[in-house]
Tab-separated table of C-alpha atoms in Angstrom:
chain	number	residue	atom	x	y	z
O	5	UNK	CA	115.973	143.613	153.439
O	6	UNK	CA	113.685	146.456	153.158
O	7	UNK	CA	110.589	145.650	150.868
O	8	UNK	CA	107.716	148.181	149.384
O	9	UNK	CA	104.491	146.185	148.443
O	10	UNK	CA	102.222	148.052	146.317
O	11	UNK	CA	98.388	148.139	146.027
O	12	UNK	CA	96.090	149.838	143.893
O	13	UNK	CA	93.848	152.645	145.572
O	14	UNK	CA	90.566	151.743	146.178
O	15	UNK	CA	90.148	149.347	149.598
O	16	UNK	CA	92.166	149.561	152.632
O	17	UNK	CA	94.390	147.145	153.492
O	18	UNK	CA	93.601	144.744	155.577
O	19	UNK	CA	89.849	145.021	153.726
O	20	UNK	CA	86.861	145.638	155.786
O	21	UNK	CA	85.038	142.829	153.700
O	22	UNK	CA	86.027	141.443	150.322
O	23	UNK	CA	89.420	142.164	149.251
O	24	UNK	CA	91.426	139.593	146.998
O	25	UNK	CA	94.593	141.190	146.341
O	26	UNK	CA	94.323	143.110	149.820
O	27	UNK	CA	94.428	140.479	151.618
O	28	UNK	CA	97.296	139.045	149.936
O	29	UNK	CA	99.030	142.216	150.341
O	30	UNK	CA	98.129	142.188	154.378
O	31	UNK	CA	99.106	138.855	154.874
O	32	UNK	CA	102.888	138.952	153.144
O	33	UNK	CA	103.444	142.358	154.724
O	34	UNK	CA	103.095	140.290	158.150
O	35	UNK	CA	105.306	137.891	156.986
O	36	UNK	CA	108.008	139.985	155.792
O	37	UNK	CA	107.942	141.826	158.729
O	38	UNK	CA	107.975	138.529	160.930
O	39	UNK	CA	110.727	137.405	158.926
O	40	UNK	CA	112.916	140.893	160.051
O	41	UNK	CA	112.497	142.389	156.992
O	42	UNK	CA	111.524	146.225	156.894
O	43	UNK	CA	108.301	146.770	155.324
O	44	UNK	CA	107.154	149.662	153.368
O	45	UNK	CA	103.412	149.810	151.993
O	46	UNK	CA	101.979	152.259	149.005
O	47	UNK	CA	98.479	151.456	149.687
O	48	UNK	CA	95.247	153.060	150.069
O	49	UNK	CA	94.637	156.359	152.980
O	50	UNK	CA	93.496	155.069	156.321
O	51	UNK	CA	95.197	151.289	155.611
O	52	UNK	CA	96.578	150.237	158.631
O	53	UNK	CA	99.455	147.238	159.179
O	54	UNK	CA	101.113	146.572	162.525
O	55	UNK	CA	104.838	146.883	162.230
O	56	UNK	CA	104.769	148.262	159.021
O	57	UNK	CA	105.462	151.933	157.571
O	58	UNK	CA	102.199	152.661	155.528
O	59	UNK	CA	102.406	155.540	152.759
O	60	UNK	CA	98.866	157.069	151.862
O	61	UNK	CA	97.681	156.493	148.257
O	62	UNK	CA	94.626	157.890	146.680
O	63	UNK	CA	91.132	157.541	148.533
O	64	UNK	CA	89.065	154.218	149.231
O	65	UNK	CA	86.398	153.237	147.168
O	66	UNK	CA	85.560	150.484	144.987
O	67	UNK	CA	85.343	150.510	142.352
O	68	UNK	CA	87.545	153.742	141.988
O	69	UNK	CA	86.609	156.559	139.722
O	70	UNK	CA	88.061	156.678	137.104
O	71	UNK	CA	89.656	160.187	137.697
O	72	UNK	CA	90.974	158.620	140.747
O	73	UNK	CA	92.436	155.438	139.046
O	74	UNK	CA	94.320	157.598	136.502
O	75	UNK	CA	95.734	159.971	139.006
O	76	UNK	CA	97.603	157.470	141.003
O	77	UNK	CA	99.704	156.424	138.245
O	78	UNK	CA	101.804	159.581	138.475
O	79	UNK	CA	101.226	159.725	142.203
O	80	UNK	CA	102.805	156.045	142.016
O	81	UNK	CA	105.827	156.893	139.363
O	82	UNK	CA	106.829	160.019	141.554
O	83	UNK	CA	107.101	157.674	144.766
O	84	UNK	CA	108.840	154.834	143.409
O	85	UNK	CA	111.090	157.821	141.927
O	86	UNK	CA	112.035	159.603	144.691
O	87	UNK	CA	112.531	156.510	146.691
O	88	UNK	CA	113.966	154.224	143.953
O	89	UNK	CA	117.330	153.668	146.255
O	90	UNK	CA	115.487	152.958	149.187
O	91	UNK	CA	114.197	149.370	148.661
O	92	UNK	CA	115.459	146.516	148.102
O	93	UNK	CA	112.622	144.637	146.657
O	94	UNK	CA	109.383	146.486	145.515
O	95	UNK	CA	106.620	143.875	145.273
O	96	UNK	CA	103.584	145.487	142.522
O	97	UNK	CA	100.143	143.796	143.032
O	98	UNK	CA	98.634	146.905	141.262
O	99	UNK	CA	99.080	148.168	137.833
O	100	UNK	CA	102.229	147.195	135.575
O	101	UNK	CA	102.635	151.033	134.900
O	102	UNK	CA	103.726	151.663	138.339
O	103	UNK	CA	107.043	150.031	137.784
O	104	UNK	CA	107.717	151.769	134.817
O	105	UNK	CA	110.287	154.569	136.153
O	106	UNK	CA	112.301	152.146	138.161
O	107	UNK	CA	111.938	149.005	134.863
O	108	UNK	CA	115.862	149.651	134.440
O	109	UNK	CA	116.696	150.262	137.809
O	110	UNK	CA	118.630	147.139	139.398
O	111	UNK	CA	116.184	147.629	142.581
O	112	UNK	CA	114.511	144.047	142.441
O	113	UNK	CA	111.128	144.110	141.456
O	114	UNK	CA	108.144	141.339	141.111
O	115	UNK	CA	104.730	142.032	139.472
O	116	UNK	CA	102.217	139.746	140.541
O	117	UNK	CA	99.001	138.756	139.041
O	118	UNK	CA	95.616	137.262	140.524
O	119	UNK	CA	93.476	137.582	137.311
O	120	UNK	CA	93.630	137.822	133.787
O	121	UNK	CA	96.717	139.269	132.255
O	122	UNK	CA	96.902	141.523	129.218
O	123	UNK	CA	99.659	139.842	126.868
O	124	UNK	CA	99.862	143.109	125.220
O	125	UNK	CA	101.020	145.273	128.104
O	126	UNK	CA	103.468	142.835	129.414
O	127	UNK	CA	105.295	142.945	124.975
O	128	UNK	CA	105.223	146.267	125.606
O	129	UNK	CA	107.283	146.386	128.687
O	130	UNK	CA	109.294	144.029	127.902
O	131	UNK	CA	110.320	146.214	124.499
O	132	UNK	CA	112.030	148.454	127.181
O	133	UNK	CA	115.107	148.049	128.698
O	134	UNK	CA	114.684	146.160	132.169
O	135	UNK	CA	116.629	144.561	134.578
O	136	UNK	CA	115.797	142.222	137.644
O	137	UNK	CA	112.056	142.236	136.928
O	138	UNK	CA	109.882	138.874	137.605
O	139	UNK	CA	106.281	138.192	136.587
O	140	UNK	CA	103.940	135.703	138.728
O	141	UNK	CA	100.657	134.497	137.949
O	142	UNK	CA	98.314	132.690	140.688
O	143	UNK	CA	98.696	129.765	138.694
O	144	UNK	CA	100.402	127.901	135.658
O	145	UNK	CA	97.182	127.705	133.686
O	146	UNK	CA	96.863	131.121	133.920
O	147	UNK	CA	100.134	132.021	132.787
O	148	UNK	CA	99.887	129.293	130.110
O	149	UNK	CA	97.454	131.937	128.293
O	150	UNK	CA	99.700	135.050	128.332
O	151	UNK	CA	101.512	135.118	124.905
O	152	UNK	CA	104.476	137.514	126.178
O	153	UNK	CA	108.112	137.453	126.771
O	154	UNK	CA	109.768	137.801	130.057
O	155	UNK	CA	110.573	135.262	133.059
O	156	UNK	CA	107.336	134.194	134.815
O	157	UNK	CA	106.652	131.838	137.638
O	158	UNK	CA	103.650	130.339	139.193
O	159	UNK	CA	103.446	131.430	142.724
O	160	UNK	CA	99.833	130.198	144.600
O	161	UNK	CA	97.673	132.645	146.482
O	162	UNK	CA	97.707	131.559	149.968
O	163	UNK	CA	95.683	132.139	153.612
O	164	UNK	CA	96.628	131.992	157.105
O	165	UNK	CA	95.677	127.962	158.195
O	166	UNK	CA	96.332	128.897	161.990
O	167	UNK	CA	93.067	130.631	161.120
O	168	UNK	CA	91.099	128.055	159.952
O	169	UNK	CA	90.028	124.991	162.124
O	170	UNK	CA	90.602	121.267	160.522
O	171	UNK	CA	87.164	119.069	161.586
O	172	UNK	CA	88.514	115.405	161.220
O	173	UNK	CA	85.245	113.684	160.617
O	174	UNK	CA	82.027	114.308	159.851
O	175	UNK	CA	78.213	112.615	160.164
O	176	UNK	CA	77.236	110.663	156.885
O	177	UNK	CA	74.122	113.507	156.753
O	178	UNK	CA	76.855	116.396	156.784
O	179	UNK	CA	75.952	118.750	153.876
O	180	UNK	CA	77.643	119.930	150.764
O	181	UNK	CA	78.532	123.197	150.695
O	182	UNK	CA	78.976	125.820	147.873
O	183	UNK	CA	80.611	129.199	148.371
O	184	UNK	CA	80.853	131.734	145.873
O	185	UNK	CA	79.277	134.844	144.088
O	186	UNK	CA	76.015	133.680	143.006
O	187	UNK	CA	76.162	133.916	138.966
O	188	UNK	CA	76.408	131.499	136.184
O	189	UNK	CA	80.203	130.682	135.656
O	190	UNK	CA	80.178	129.330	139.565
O	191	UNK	CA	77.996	127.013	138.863
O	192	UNK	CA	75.469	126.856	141.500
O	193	UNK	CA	72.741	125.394	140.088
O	194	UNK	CA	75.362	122.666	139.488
O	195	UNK	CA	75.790	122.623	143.064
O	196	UNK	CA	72.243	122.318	143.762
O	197	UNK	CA	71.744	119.426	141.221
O	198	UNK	CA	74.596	117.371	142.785
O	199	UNK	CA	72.943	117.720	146.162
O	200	UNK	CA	69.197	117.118	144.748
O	201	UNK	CA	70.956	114.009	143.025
O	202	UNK	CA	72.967	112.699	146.225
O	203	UNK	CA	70.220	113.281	148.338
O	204	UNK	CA	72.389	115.887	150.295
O	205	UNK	CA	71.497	119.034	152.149
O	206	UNK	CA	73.623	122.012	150.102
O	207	UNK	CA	74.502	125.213	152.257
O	208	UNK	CA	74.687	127.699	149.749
O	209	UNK	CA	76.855	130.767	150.770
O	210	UNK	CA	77.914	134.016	148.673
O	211	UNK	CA	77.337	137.142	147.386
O	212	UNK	CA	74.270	137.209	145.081
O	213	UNK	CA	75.912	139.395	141.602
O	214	UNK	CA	74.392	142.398	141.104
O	215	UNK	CA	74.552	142.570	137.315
O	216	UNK	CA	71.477	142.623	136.073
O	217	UNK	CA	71.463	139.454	133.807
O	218	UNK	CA	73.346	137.144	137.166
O	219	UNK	CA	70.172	139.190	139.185
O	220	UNK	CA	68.184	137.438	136.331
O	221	UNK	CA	69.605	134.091	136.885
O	222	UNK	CA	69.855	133.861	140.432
O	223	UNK	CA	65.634	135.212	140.651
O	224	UNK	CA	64.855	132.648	137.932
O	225	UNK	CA	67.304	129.792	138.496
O	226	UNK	CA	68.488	129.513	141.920
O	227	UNK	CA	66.129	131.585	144.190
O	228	UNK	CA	62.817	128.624	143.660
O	229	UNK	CA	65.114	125.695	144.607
O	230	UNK	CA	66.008	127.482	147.936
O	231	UNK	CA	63.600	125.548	150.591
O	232	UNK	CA	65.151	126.202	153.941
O	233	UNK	CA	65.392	122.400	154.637
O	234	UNK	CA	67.469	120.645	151.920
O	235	UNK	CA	69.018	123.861	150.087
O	236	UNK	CA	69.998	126.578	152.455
O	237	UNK	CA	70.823	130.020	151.450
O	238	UNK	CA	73.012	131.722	154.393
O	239	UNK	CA	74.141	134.472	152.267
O	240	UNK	CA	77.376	136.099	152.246
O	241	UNK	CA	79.673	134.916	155.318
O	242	UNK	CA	82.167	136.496	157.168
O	243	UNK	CA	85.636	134.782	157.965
O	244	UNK	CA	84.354	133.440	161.252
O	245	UNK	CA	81.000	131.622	159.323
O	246	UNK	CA	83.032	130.855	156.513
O	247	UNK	CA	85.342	128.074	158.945
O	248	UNK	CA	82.178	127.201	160.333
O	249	UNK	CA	80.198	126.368	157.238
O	250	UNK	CA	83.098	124.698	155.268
O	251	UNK	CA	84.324	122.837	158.646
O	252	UNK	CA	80.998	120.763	158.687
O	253	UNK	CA	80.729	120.331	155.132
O	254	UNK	CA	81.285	116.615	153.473
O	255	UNK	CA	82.407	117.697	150.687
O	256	UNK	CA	82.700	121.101	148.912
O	257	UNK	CA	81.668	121.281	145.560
O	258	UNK	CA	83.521	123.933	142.659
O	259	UNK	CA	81.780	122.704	139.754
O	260	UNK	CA	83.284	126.610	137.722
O	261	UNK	CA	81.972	127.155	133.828
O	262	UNK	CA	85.085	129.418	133.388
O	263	UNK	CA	88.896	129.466	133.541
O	264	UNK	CA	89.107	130.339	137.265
O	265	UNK	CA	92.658	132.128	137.635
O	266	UNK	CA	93.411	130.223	141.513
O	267	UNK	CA	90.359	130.347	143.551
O	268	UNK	CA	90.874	130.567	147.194
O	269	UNK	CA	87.637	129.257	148.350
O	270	UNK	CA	89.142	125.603	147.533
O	271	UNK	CA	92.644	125.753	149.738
O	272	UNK	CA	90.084	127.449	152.628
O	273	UNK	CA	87.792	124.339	152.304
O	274	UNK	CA	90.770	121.964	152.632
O	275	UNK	CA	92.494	124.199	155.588
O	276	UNK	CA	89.483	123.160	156.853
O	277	UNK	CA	89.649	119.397	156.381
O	278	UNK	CA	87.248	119.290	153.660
O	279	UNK	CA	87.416	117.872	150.179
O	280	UNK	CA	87.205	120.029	147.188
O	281	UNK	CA	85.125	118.448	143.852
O	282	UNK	CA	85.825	120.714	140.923
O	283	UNK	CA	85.925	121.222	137.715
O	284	UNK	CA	88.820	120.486	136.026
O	285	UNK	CA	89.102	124.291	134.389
O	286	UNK	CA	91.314	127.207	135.079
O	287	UNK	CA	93.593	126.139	138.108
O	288	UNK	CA	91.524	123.310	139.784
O	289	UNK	CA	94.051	120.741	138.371
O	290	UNK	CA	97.037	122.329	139.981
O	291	UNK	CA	95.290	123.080	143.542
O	292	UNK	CA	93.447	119.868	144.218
O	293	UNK	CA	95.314	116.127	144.432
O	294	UNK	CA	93.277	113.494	143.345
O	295	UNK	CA	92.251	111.419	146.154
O	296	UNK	CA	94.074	113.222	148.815
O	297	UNK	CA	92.369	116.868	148.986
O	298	UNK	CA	89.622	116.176	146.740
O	299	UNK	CA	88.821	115.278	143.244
O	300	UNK	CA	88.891	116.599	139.826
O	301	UNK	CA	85.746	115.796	137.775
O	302	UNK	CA	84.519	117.131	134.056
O	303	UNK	CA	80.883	116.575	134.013
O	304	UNK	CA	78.169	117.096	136.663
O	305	UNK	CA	77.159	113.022	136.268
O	306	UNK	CA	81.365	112.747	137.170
O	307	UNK	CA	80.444	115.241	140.229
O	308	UNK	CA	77.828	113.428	141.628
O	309	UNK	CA	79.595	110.009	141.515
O	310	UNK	CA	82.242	111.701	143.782
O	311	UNK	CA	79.949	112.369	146.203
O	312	UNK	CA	79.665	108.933	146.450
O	313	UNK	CA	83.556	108.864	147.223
O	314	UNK	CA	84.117	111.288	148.941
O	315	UNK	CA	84.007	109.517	152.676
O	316	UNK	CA	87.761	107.580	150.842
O	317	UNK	CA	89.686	110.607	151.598
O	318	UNK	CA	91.339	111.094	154.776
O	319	UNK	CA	90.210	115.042	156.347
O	320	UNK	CA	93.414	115.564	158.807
O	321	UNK	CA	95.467	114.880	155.753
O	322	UNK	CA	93.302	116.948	152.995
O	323	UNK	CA	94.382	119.875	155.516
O	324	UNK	CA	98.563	119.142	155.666
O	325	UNK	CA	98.799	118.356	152.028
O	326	UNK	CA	97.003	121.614	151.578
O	327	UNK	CA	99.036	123.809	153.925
O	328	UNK	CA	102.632	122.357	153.410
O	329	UNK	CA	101.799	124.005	149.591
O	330	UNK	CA	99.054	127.303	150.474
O	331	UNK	CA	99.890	128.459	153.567
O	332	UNK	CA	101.539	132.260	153.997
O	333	UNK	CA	104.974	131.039	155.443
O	334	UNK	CA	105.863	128.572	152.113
O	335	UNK	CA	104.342	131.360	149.511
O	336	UNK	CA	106.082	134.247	151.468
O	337	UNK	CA	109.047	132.071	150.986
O	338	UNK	CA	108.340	131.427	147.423
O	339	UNK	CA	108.519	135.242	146.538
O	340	UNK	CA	111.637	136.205	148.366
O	341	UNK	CA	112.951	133.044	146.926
O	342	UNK	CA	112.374	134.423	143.332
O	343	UNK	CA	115.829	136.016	143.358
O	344	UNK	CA	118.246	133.577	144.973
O	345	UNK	CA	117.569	130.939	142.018
């Protein structure tokens, strides 16, 4: 089958640093090509992917300008255009416009989505004639709050587990750990009460916001707890830290104020044999299994007593519940799946 994923412009694929979507992108491109399928990309200038045909789109930079952003939509209809009986299956992880010359077209086409969706673009499309055209959303919950027509299906984000190393056990005075972009609706001064209240050690890891009122919060509310001894704050972590950090963590703690649309800090915890206590809002429901990768909790007083359970739950098999479901190989399948049903 030959296959064209699509990107918006903006960061190169794979991303030098943070790239949701990107890496997504990267990783099925691998997997479609290590499947024997022939992989096309319309992605970014100067994106690079081994064994796949790469076709240069717009300039990197993120956020794009906005000159940029509106440019590639024609740049994006005149490709899929020109090569509209090329490909088999075009796979859109960028804007739903892009699809718009080939909606009728009986090329199979999926348009997936990682974040909030705008019910109003997807009644729109759907008011035009299409054929063969499938909509996925990270999660269930997050599809359960579009109010629009067409078929949908939950497909999960995934990572590569091969890349992440399972730690079986760990010492009663292992830390919690928190990973995350420092601002409110992550809830680390959650994180930092469960540990103060547990009488754990937290390693706090992330990107501090740099909105000005989450610069506020994190100066005000999270910067005086940091003492170097019981709360650490290692910053943001590369891939390499990031297995390191979560593989000697007891426990990691997810304790979101807002409908998170997957969150792929949690599966990345369990790939690496460690439990996952979240809230039970957005998608936390749907990724963790209570008792087996972790537990889903509603208050921080529900948090903390998990803490306290945490040592129940078995770390080889938090990791092969989590991969048999998250890893690249079953997700990859999922997608290509979408059209033999």
């Amino acid at each position: 089958m030959k296959i064209l994923i699509v990107m918006d412009p903006g960061i190169l694929v794979p991303p030098k640093g943070y790239g949701g979507h990107e890496r997504l992108v990267y990783m099925f491109a691998k997997e479609y090509t290590r499947l024997g399928h022939e992989v096309h990309l319309l992605v970014t200038t100067g994106s690079v992917v081994e064994g796949c045909t790469v076709h240069p789109f717009g300039s990197e930079g993120f956020p794009p300008k906005k000159w940029d952003a509106r440019k590639a939509i024609p740049v994006a209809w005149k490709f899929l255009w020109q090569h509209r009986n090329k490909f088999d299956l075009v796979h859109n992880f960028g804007r739903l416009a892009y699809l718009l010359p080939i909606l009728n077209h009986p090329i199979k086409k999926i348009m997936t989505y990682g974040r909030e969706i705008s019910s109003r673009n997807i009644q729109l499309m759907n008011k035009l004639p299409n054929r063969n055209l499938v909509y996925t959303g990270c999660s269930k919950n997050l599809i359960s709050r579009v109010e629009a027509g067409g078929r949908w299906e939950a497909v999960y984000n995934a990572i590569p587990f091969q890349q992440y190393t399972v730690q079986p056990t760990v010492p009663s005075d292992a830390p919690l750990m928190f990973l995350g972009r420092i601002e409110r609706i992550k809830g680390a001064h959650t994180a930092i009460a469960v540990a103060k209240a547990t009488g754990h050690r937290l390693i706090l890891a992330g990107n501090v916001s740099p909105l000005a009122d989450e610069r506020v919060y994190f100066e005000q509310e999270i910067e005086p707890l940091i003492d170097g001894k019981q709360i650490q704050f290692v910053g943001p972590v590369n891939d390499e830290q990031k297995n390191h950090y979560l593989g000697q963590a007891k426990a990691f703690l997810f304790p979101i104020e807002w409908n998170e649309p997957f969150g792929m800090v949690m599966i990345e915890a369990m790939a690496c044999g460690t439990p996952v206590i979240g809230f039970g809002s957005g998608s936390v429901p749907e990724v963790v299994q209570e008792g087996v990768t972790g537990f889903v909790v509603k208050t921080k007083e529900e948090m903390i007593a998990a803490v306290g359970k945490i040592s129940s739950i078995n770390r080889e098999q938090c990791r092969t519940v989590a991969e048999v479901q998250f890893d690249v190989p079953v997700v990859a399948a999922h997608y290509l799946n979408l059209f033999t049903k």
